[in-house]
Amino acid sequence: MTDAPSTPRAATIPDRPSIDGLEDTWSQVWREQGTYAFDRASAHERGRSSVFSIDTPPPTASGSLHMGHVFSYTHTDCMARYKRMAGFEVFYPIGWDDNGLPTEKRVQNYYGVRGDATLPYAPDFEPPHRGDAKSLKAADTMPISRQNFIELCDELTVKDEEAFESLFRRMGFSLDWDISYRTIDDHSRATAQQAFLRNLARGEAYQSEAPGLWDVTFQTAVAQAELEARDYPGAYHRVAFHGADGPIHIETTRPELIPAVVALIAHPDDERYAALFGTTVTSPLFGVEIPVVAHPAAEPDKGAGIAMCCTFGDLTDVLWWRELQLPTRSIITRSGRIQAEVPDWVAGGPGEALFADDVAGKTTFSAREAIVAALRESGDLDGEPKATQRKANFYERGEKPLEIVTSRQWYIRNGGRDRELNAEFIERGRQVEFHPAFMRARYENWVSGLNGDWLVSRQRFFGVPIPVWFPLDDAGDPVYDKPLVPCEDELPVDPAAQAPSGYDESQRGVPGGFVGDPDIMDTWATSSLTPQIAGRWRDDPELFADVFPMDVRPQGHDIIRTWLFSTMVRSHLEFDSVPWHNAALSGWILDPDRKKMSKSKGNVVTPEDVVKEHSADAVRYWAASGRLGADAAYDTGQMKVGRRLAIKVLNATKFALSFGEVEGNLAAAVTNPLDVAMLAELRDVVGKATAGFESWDHTRALETTETFFWTFCDDYLELVKDRAYGGQGDEAAASARAALRIALDVLLRLLAPFLPYVTEEVWSWWHEGSVHRAAWPTTDDVAVGAGGDPAVLTAVGEALAGVRKAKSEAKVGMRAEVASLVLAGPAEWVARVQLAETDLRAAGRITATPTYAEAETPEVRDAELIPVEKPKA
């Protein structure tokens, strides 16, 4: 809620105001005074409609922030500040996304360690490195226990978060730092585990032994939303399978998977292979009998038009395997190597020795070389391999192509295998306002293109444990269909370190005992619950009801498929509701080559030095100049403009307040036509700036306000200077001074969301309280005089510009007097200039009454100039 209207006091103006040091001064004041605190009692008393709640993106606490963070968080902060001034209780929490793979990678690079679940915990462990292990290869890092590794993750993320908080405070983000969380803290873990257990109880979460994408470097399963298609060098091999009527050639980039072939597949309309459908062939080298079948996903114009389906080379293999109900003959293990044992279907055949001696246990690269050599020797390789660039799936953070391995994983239903549920998620998306609106299509395209459920289990260390144990049968094998789960009031739990109810630790891993699920949740499985975590769904139902569904989710457009959609999934399944009413999507920051800035590309700019050089207000100005959904270039030139604007706010305010006080009612004192006209134009600015924020276009609000502010400084202040100093009498001076005070009061509030530091500084010169708790201006604040004509200030400003131009072209100083001139223009323009002729003459040093004439466009003619004589030396 905004404060009561601030009563202006006598101005106290520094002798030499400066924007330097404002961040340190005012960030400390805001912290001590709780300027941005969410007033929970007021919010509850006034009701949900009085709250503006923000599902703030929790930045990944691994390494350093970059300009992309500053860009997008500024957009959100401008809206938060506007809503706070508009009278809302703003729920603006901050979280840190500190679990998952990015943190583990940073810990490995920082300390030179890697987790090993087989090792015991070492009390008082001291890592071999601190900050200087990035050059080490993974194999050269020290293996340590799971718990020691987790402790180092906790230690480092806390350090990173302290640095992040310092920058966020310096940027002036109006977060409520008392509403904070970490995605790995007890509350977040308990919330994520409770949501998962409820998904499990309703049948929305399930486990399955199935083929899935696997990153051999990070040793973890990967979800569809985390894929990135990249070019990868390979070669086509033309290989002969053996049919009754001769060879059938296929072309493959992965000949090492010939032992895993389960079928040859062609398009049902491909006449070349129609006679083969329903027959079998034998595989080269291994002599395994293979069926030839039809499927519409086969591509007749690709390669030979017939492909081998192996389990599993790519996602198309998985599709064929599932839809054609083909057998599973998987040979690639989680390590990325071929299995060490000869498969049953190869054993006893012609290729048994080849597999055992040259393929088993090898990397896919070595196995490929061995099989290609054998194919060449057997004559089953037609010609030599032809180099190509093939598209391969990568984990978005990985460096090697993903493999597809069969493993037991946990999934949450997301409509990827259920058309009815898929349609429900499409409809949910239509209940959210996307800003900009075209971003909804990206959401719908992603949802409609899903081909599997959400894989939420990961084979890592630092994350939220899957809260499940499994009983062991008499042979010591897990009974997967009878999971043991904790009660909600026991959460959070760690099945790797705690026994389930009814068991003790001595029964872990023994027949008749239990085993804990070793996996953790995907980081998105926790991040998808940020409204529930920040709003305290688990333990504070009153607060949750006051802030949920939240008003806005601000985020990058590149994670619509992950964070936005996964949050929609959890809210739909748990609450039958959208998680927020608006989604505000920021664009990317581009480097000078118009490429996205990212840590992985090494082209990021860190904000700390930029903020110190240009000021936080200047950097915020650059960021706020970018519209939602639009990519923006990193532009220090724009920051320099922002710095000049901030300095101009200081100087213009000092100048405008220097004319002395105005007693009584300010609005009643404004009588001069130029003053009334200026406030009338400002009234339009207030309406447009407000409309900009209400339509989620903060840039429009900034542009409208800034344009008027420069006119106010360059034209109006110059025009009224003489009058404000008393050169035209007391009443005329009072009108100018009152208009200046009214305009400044409004302009500072209009600029406050964008330039929080400088506006707070100058506001403090003549107001009690914070400008950021003052009410957002309305048109009533500038409703003075008999309406006023906004075009008067424009017309007189054009006339003054014409006088200045004449002096400049004559190469005389601006203090030169104008003995005579003609002001020509349309009749309406002339009439408007005449209303403020006295101010124009004073500002332009025009000593005689101007002559007026009609013309199509405004211009100054026949100016007779009297240069100011320079004093003699």
XYZ file of C-alpha atoms in Angstrom, residues 121-642:
522
model
C 31.445 -39.860 4.698
C 34.626 -38.149 5.892
C 34.143 -35.725 8.814
C 36.158 -32.491 8.656
C 36.934 -33.083 4.982
C 39.105 -30.408 3.333
C 38.941 -30.254 -0.499
C 42.201 -30.317 -2.471
C 41.458 -27.025 -4.238
C 39.513 -23.838 -3.637
C 38.714 -21.943 -6.806
C 41.539 -23.189 -9.007
C 40.475 -26.608 -10.291
C 38.702 -25.667 -13.520
C 41.529 -26.977 -15.702
C 41.332 -30.464 -14.189
C 39.794 -33.260 -16.221
C 36.935 -35.113 -14.549
C 39.103 -38.216 -14.180
C 41.706 -36.194 -12.265
C 39.296 -34.859 -9.649
C 39.153 -36.396 -6.185
C 36.255 -38.818 -5.561
C 34.456 -38.048 -2.310
C 31.336 -39.325 -0.582
C 27.875 -38.226 -1.555
C 27.385 -36.340 1.720
C 30.779 -34.592 1.529
C 29.965 -33.518 -2.019
C 26.566 -32.160 -0.966
C 28.185 -30.187 1.861
C 30.559 -28.521 -0.607
C 27.603 -27.692 -2.874
C 25.889 -26.024 0.070
C 29.016 -24.107 0.999
C 29.693 -22.723 -2.466
C 26.110 -21.793 -3.330
C 25.846 -19.738 -0.151
C 28.952 -17.781 -1.225
C 27.573 -17.237 -4.724
C 24.207 -16.141 -3.384
C 25.830 -13.502 -1.178
C 27.519 -11.996 -4.244
C 24.263 -12.162 -6.224
C 22.332 -10.453 -3.444
C 24.876 -7.653 -3.322
C 24.456 -6.977 -7.050
C 20.656 -7.220 -6.923
C 20.556 -4.709 -4.080
C 22.932 -2.400 -5.956
C 20.679 -2.572 -9.023
C 17.844 -1.309 -6.853
C 15.562 -4.306 -7.366
C 12.700 -3.746 -4.939
C 12.558 -7.342 -3.721
C 11.375 -8.182 -0.232
C 14.519 -9.869 1.078
C 12.579 -11.267 4.036
C 10.649 -13.489 1.601
C 13.454 -15.662 0.306
C 14.192 -19.313 -0.278
C 16.744 -21.715 -1.698
C 15.556 -24.585 -3.851
C 17.618 -26.942 -1.695
C 16.585 -25.707 1.747
C 14.380 -27.789 4.036
C 11.205 -25.937 3.108
C 11.752 -26.266 -0.636
C 12.697 -29.932 -0.362
C 9.639 -30.679 1.765
C 7.385 -28.792 -0.649
C 8.794 -30.613 -3.682
C 8.528 -33.987 -1.983
C 4.958 -33.327 -0.822
C 3.887 -32.346 -4.336
C 5.565 -35.469 -5.753
C 3.904 -37.764 -3.207
C 0.512 -36.301 -4.081
C 1.264 -36.820 -7.787
C 2.158 -40.420 -6.925
C -1.010 -40.976 -4.862
C -3.192 -39.717 -7.729
C -1.372 -41.826 -10.320
C 0.179 -38.795 -12.027
C 3.707 -39.852 -11.055
C 4.868 -43.318 -12.038
C 8.045 -45.285 -12.625
C 8.836 -47.235 -15.731
C 11.641 -49.321 -17.209
C 11.909 -47.707 -20.596
C 14.349 -46.291 -23.120
C 15.406 -42.782 -22.304
C 17.944 -40.155 -23.257
C 21.157 -40.446 -21.301
C 24.159 -38.142 -20.950
C 27.240 -40.338 -20.600
C 29.388 -37.456 -19.317
C 27.109 -36.398 -16.487
C 25.710 -39.905 -15.995
C 22.102 -38.842 -15.826
C 18.835 -39.158 -17.675
C 17.706 -36.126 -19.686
C 14.166 -34.910 -20.390
C 12.750 -33.923 -23.771
C 12.641 -30.274 -22.732
C 16.397 -30.251 -22.133
C 17.362 -31.379 -25.628
C 19.394 -29.365 -28.051
C 19.870 -30.518 -31.655
C 23.378 -29.875 -32.957
C 25.386 -30.820 -36.001
C 27.805 -33.643 -35.311
C 30.355 -35.156 -37.691
C 29.578 -38.680 -38.881
C 29.659 -40.888 -41.947
C 27.099 -42.868 -43.936
C 27.910 -46.576 -44.282
C 26.103 -48.554 -46.977
C 25.640 -51.991 -45.442
C 24.098 -55.172 -46.853
C 21.540 -57.262 -44.939
C 20.901 -60.693 -46.456
C 17.498 -61.631 -47.881
C 16.237 -64.653 -49.732
C 16.578 -62.860 -53.070
C 19.860 -61.069 -52.432
C 21.243 -58.174 -50.379
C 19.121 -55.303 -49.059
C 21.272 -52.239 -48.549
C 20.680 -49.741 -45.801
C 22.636 -46.569 -45.001
C 23.543 -45.863 -41.397
C 25.767 -43.503 -39.437
C 25.850 -45.950 -36.528
C 27.089 -49.344 -37.738
C 28.194 -50.209 -34.192
C 24.503 -50.788 -33.425
C 24.081 -53.576 -35.991
C 24.106 -56.103 -33.091
C 21.090 -54.236 -31.650
C 18.960 -54.242 -34.826
C 15.405 -55.486 -34.295
C 13.835 -54.680 -37.713
C 14.297 -53.105 -41.114
C 11.618 -50.495 -41.770
C 10.358 -48.840 -44.952
C 7.378 -46.665 -45.798
C 4.193 -48.692 -46.490
C 3.808 -46.998 -49.905
C 7.393 -47.655 -51.016
C 7.031 -50.109 -53.910
C 10.722 -51.000 -53.803
C 10.229 -52.874 -50.547
C 6.569 -53.882 -50.692
C 7.437 -57.494 -51.475
C 9.720 -57.696 -48.435
C 7.104 -56.687 -45.842
C 6.333 -59.708 -43.685
C 9.584 -61.477 -44.570
C 12.858 -61.658 -42.678
C 16.498 -60.968 -43.447
C 19.665 -61.718 -41.519
C 22.035 -59.127 -40.154
C 25.581 -58.908 -41.514
C 28.353 -60.331 -39.330
C 25.963 -61.591 -36.644
C 23.422 -63.589 -38.652
C 20.457 -62.552 -36.489
C 17.064 -62.972 -38.146
C 15.381 -59.571 -38.600
C 11.783 -58.816 -39.744
C 11.071 -56.300 -42.509
C 8.090 -54.116 -41.567
C 6.321 -50.956 -42.716
C 5.831 -47.674 -40.837
C 4.742 -44.251 -42.132
C 7.611 -42.510 -40.300
C 10.123 -44.118 -42.684
C 11.475 -41.640 -45.242
C 11.582 -43.050 -48.834
C 13.811 -40.233 -50.078
C 16.400 -40.538 -47.324
C 19.384 -42.789 -47.976
C 18.282 -46.143 -49.331
C 14.684 -45.547 -48.239
C 14.851 -48.454 -45.789
C 16.342 -48.100 -42.315
C 17.481 -50.370 -39.561
C 15.653 -49.983 -36.269
C 17.978 -50.716 -33.379
C 17.347 -50.383 -29.693
C 18.230 -47.630 -29.506
C 20.024 -45.295 -31.885
C 17.708 -42.295 -31.885
C 14.211 -41.214 -30.912
C 12.726 -42.562 -34.142
C 13.917 -46.014 -33.071
C 11.999 -45.546 -29.824
C 8.870 -44.567 -31.763
C 9.115 -47.627 -34.019
C 9.927 -49.926 -31.104
C 6.901 -48.728 -29.172
C 4.341 -48.591 -31.987
C 5.419 -51.817 -33.728
C 5.930 -53.663 -30.426
C 9.436 -54.740 -31.358
C 11.756 -56.631 -29.004
C 14.408 -54.863 -26.906
C 18.027 -55.636 -27.772
C 19.877 -52.868 -25.977
C 23.671 -53.018 -25.938
C 24.757 -49.501 -24.888
C 25.207 -49.038 -21.155
C 25.010 -45.938 -18.952
C 28.767 -45.487 -19.278
C 28.366 -44.963 -23.014
C 30.198 -48.213 -23.707
C 28.947 -51.425 -25.259
C 27.883 -54.001 -22.686
C 30.631 -56.386 -21.536
C 28.601 -59.589 -21.985
C 27.762 -61.202 -25.328
C 23.989 -60.735 -25.827
C 21.820 -63.861 -25.865
C 20.677 -63.231 -29.448
C 24.310 -63.007 -30.624
C 25.656 -65.912 -28.560
C 26.143 -69.068 -30.620
C 26.016 -67.137 -33.892
C 28.737 -66.238 -36.394
C 29.477 -62.936 -34.711
C 29.930 -64.152 -31.144
C 33.738 -64.000 -31.236
C 33.702 -60.611 -32.968
C 31.452 -59.182 -30.283
C 33.406 -60.751 -27.409
C 36.851 -59.782 -28.674
C 36.376 -56.466 -30.470
C 33.084 -54.921 -29.385
C 32.242 -55.804 -25.778
C 33.148 -53.099 -23.276
C 34.372 -50.710 -25.980
C 33.374 -47.097 -26.481
C 30.925 -46.551 -29.309
C 33.761 -45.041 -31.343
C 36.032 -48.076 -30.924
C 33.147 -50.491 -31.518
C 32.270 -48.630 -34.714
C 35.824 -48.953 -36.013
C 35.881 -52.681 -35.260
C 32.561 -53.397 -36.934
C 33.350 -51.292 -40.004
C 36.623 -53.192 -40.414
C 34.746 -56.503 -40.129
C 32.106 -55.356 -42.641
C 34.819 -54.352 -45.056
C 36.459 -57.764 -44.682
C 33.195 -59.688 -45.081
C 32.207 -57.711 -48.171
C 29.041 -56.370 -46.510
C 30.257 -52.766 -46.716
C 29.360 -51.342 -50.129
C 31.974 -48.701 -50.887
C 33.684 -46.534 -48.347
C 31.936 -44.422 -45.670
C 30.838 -40.962 -46.842
C 31.425 -38.105 -44.429
C 28.374 -36.097 -43.366
C 27.106 -33.744 -40.690
C 24.336 -35.493 -38.854
C 21.882 -33.956 -36.425
C 22.359 -35.380 -32.953
C 20.581 -34.735 -29.668
C 22.651 -33.181 -26.907
C 21.809 -32.339 -23.331
C 21.679 -28.528 -23.383
C 24.634 -28.412 -20.975
C 26.473 -31.409 -22.434
C 29.320 -31.840 -24.876
C 28.717 -35.339 -26.252
C 25.711 -36.723 -28.145
C 23.122 -38.394 -25.962
C 22.671 -42.134 -25.989
C 19.376 -43.931 -25.461
C 19.572 -46.531 -22.737
C 16.962 -48.565 -20.952
C 16.612 -47.731 -17.263
C 14.042 -47.378 -14.519
C 12.997 -43.757 -14.149
C 10.238 -41.628 -12.624
C 7.795 -39.701 -14.805
C 4.965 -37.208 -14.256
C 2.119 -37.206 -16.752
C 2.193 -34.048 -18.851
C 0.013 -34.856 -21.854
C 2.815 -36.311 -23.952
C 1.019 -39.665 -24.102
C -2.531 -38.564 -23.351
C -4.292 -36.434 -25.965
C -7.089 -35.454 -23.583
C -4.638 -34.222 -20.961
C -2.637 -32.513 -23.691
C -5.738 -30.573 -24.731
C -6.293 -29.527 -21.108
C -2.818 -28.008 -20.970
C -3.425 -26.169 -24.237
C -6.569 -24.715 -22.712
C -4.732 -23.766 -19.514
C -2.339 -21.749 -21.630
C -5.281 -19.821 -23.045
C -6.281 -18.803 -19.518
C -2.988 -16.933 -19.121
C -2.268 -13.564 -20.738
C 1.082 -13.781 -22.545
C 3.093 -10.582 -22.942
C 3.782 -10.211 -25.808
C 0.732 -12.134 -26.994
C 2.482 -14.029 -29.793
C 4.483 -15.985 -27.217
C 1.405 -18.113 -26.523
C 2.002 -19.851 -29.853
C 5.395 -21.036 -28.601
C 3.709 -22.572 -25.587
C 1.026 -24.284 -27.642
C 3.507 -25.570 -30.228
C 5.615 -27.116 -27.492
C 2.689 -28.773 -25.722
C 1.117 -30.142 -28.894
C 4.483 -31.570 -30.001
C 5.189 -33.565 -26.832
C 5.861 -37.251 -27.448
C 6.415 -38.519 -23.920
C 5.726 -37.779 -20.269
C 7.975 -35.618 -18.109
C 11.014 -37.544 -16.912
C 11.718 -36.124 -13.441
C 14.371 -38.434 -11.962
C 18.068 -37.677 -12.229
C 21.128 -39.712 -11.344
C 22.975 -36.930 -9.559
C 23.794 -35.879 -5.989
C 22.770 -32.306 -5.215
C 19.024 -32.075 -5.453
C 15.746 -33.043 -3.836
C 15.713 -36.809 -3.188
C 12.871 -38.892 -4.585
C 10.993 -39.589 -1.284
C 10.520 -43.300 -1.837
C 11.926 -46.599 -0.552
C 11.319 -50.099 -1.925
C 10.943 -53.287 0.113
C 13.343 -56.094 -0.794
C 12.038 -59.615 -1.357
C 13.643 -62.761 -0.002
C 16.178 -62.717 -2.821
C 17.126 -59.102 -2.060
C 15.435 -57.683 -5.196
C 13.408 -54.442 -4.990
C 9.634 -54.798 -5.183
C 9.030 -51.759 -7.373
C 5.249 -51.974 -7.442
C 5.000 -51.577 -3.637
C 6.901 -48.371 -2.863
C 7.242 -47.204 0.726
C 6.463 -43.518 1.226
C 6.735 -41.147 4.206
C 3.933 -39.162 5.783
C 3.787 -35.501 4.762
C 4.641 -34.357 8.287
C 7.929 -36.319 8.093
C 9.206 -34.319 5.145
C 11.840 -33.613 4.014
C 13.415 -37.058 3.922
C 16.562 -38.520 2.379
C 15.997 -42.202 1.565
C 19.744 -42.673 1.133
C 20.362 -41.648 4.748
C 17.084 -42.462 6.544
C 15.121 -45.662 7.000
C 11.391 -45.796 6.239
C 8.836 -46.109 9.000
C 8.765 -49.664 10.363
C 12.399 -50.402 9.409
C 15.771 -49.590 10.891
C 19.093 -48.866 9.238
C 20.376 -52.401 9.770
C 17.798 -53.642 7.245
C 19.108 -51.476 4.407
C 20.113 -53.585 1.409
C 19.443 -57.006 2.960
C 16.778 -59.537 1.871
C 13.492 -58.738 3.521
C 14.691 -55.216 4.241
C 14.548 -52.091 2.107
C 16.492 -49.917 -0.293
C 16.145 -46.159 -0.787
C 15.497 -44.741 -4.220
C 18.953 -43.419 -5.183
C 17.754 -40.677 -7.523
C 17.030 -36.999 -7.076
C 14.408 -34.895 -8.808
C 15.078 -32.935 -11.957
C 15.793 -29.314 -10.988
C 12.633 -28.261 -12.874
C 10.613 -30.557 -10.611
C 11.462 -28.160 -7.780
C 11.503 -24.939 -9.797
C 8.055 -25.801 -11.156
C 6.799 -25.210 -7.612
C 8.123 -21.688 -7.067
C 4.612 -20.260 -6.451
C 4.010 -22.963 -3.843
C 7.440 -22.517 -2.262
C 7.396 -18.710 -2.069
C 3.720 -18.637 -1.084
C 4.234 -21.252 1.677
C 1.596 -23.650 0.322
C 2.781 -26.432 2.619
C 2.696 -24.594 5.956
C 0.869 -21.240 5.621
C -2.511 -21.649 3.901
C -3.624 -18.109 4.766
C -0.663 -16.512 2.990
C -0.990 -18.894 0.064
C -4.637 -17.930 -0.411
C -3.628 -14.256 -0.431
C -1.025 -14.625 -3.213
C -2.079 -17.614 -5.374
C -2.690 -17.836 -8.277
C 0.046 -15.277 -8.674
C -0.353 -12.255 -10.883
C 2.703 -12.675 -13.067
C 5.471 -15.074 -14.019
C 8.378 -13.103 -15.534
C 10.933 -15.225 -17.388
C 12.938 -15.705 -20.566
C 11.115 -16.908 -23.665
C 13.657 -19.720 -24.138
C 12.385 -21.613 -21.085
C 8.692 -21.597 -21.945
C 9.053 -25.319 -22.669
C 10.671 -26.033 -19.306
C 9.946 -23.688 -16.441
C 6.696 -22.154 -17.665
C 5.145 -25.408 -18.837
C 6.306 -27.493 -15.891
C 4.822 -24.931 -13.485
C 1.564 -25.119 -15.416
C 1.616 -28.921 -15.097
C 2.048 -28.900 -11.319
C -0.620 -26.236 -10.758
C -3.134 -27.972 -13.021
C -2.632 -31.337 -11.360
C -2.658 -30.040 -7.775
C -5.098 -27.117 -7.862
C -7.007 -27.457 -11.150
C -5.864 -23.889 -11.784
C -3.354 -21.764 -13.620
C -0.374 -20.785 -11.437
C -0.508 -17.110 -12.493
C -2.655 -14.851 -14.647
C 0.114 -13.251 -16.730
C 3.369 -14.435 -18.268
C 5.868 -11.655 -19.067
C 8.545 -12.944 -21.454
C 11.841 -11.110 -21.839
C 14.073 -11.378 -24.866
C 17.786 -12.123 -25.020
C 20.762 -9.835 -24.719
C 22.840 -9.915 -27.874
C 26.549 -9.284 -28.215
C 27.975 -6.938 -30.906
C 27.770 -9.832 -33.408
C 24.014 -10.147 -32.681
C 24.527 -13.482 -30.927
C 22.826 -14.385 -27.666
C 24.970 -13.728 -24.628
C 25.484 -16.930 -22.646
C 28.048 -18.371 -20.287
C 28.539 -21.394 -22.509
C 29.515 -19.182 -25.468
C 31.924 -17.142 -23.379
C 30.517 -13.826 -24.639
C 28.835 -12.581 -21.472
C 29.476 -9.252 -19.789
C 29.288 -9.281 -16.006
C 27.358 -6.341 -14.564
C 29.446 -5.301 -11.550
C 31.964 -3.110 -13.363
C 29.331 -1.784 -15.758
C 27.172 -0.597 -12.873
C 30.152 1.043 -11.171
C 31.107 2.880 -14.359
C 27.690 4.081 -15.502
C 25.503 3.862 -12.322
C 22.630 1.518 -11.569
C 20.077 4.020 -12.859
C 21.899 4.226 -16.190
C 22.031 0.453 -16.590
C 18.362 0.208 -15.624
C 17.543 2.834 -18.248
C 19.234 0.704 -20.921
C 17.370 -2.394 -19.750
C 13.992 -0.653 -19.493
C 14.400 0.629 -23.053
C 13.941 -2.975 -24.240
C 10.402 -4.228 -24.713
C 9.099 -7.556 -23.486
C 9.750 -10.380 -25.931
C 12.271 -8.389 -27.967
C 15.985 -9.151 -28.062
C 18.202 -6.177 -27.248
C 21.800 -5.335 -27.971
C 24.234 -4.738 -25.145
C 24.730 -0.997 -25.618
C 26.901 1.163 -23.372
C 25.887 4.131 -25.513
C 22.346 3.737 -24.265
C 23.679 3.556 -20.713
C 25.464 6.867 -21.241
C 22.144 8.379 -22.296
C 20.619 7.000 -19.102
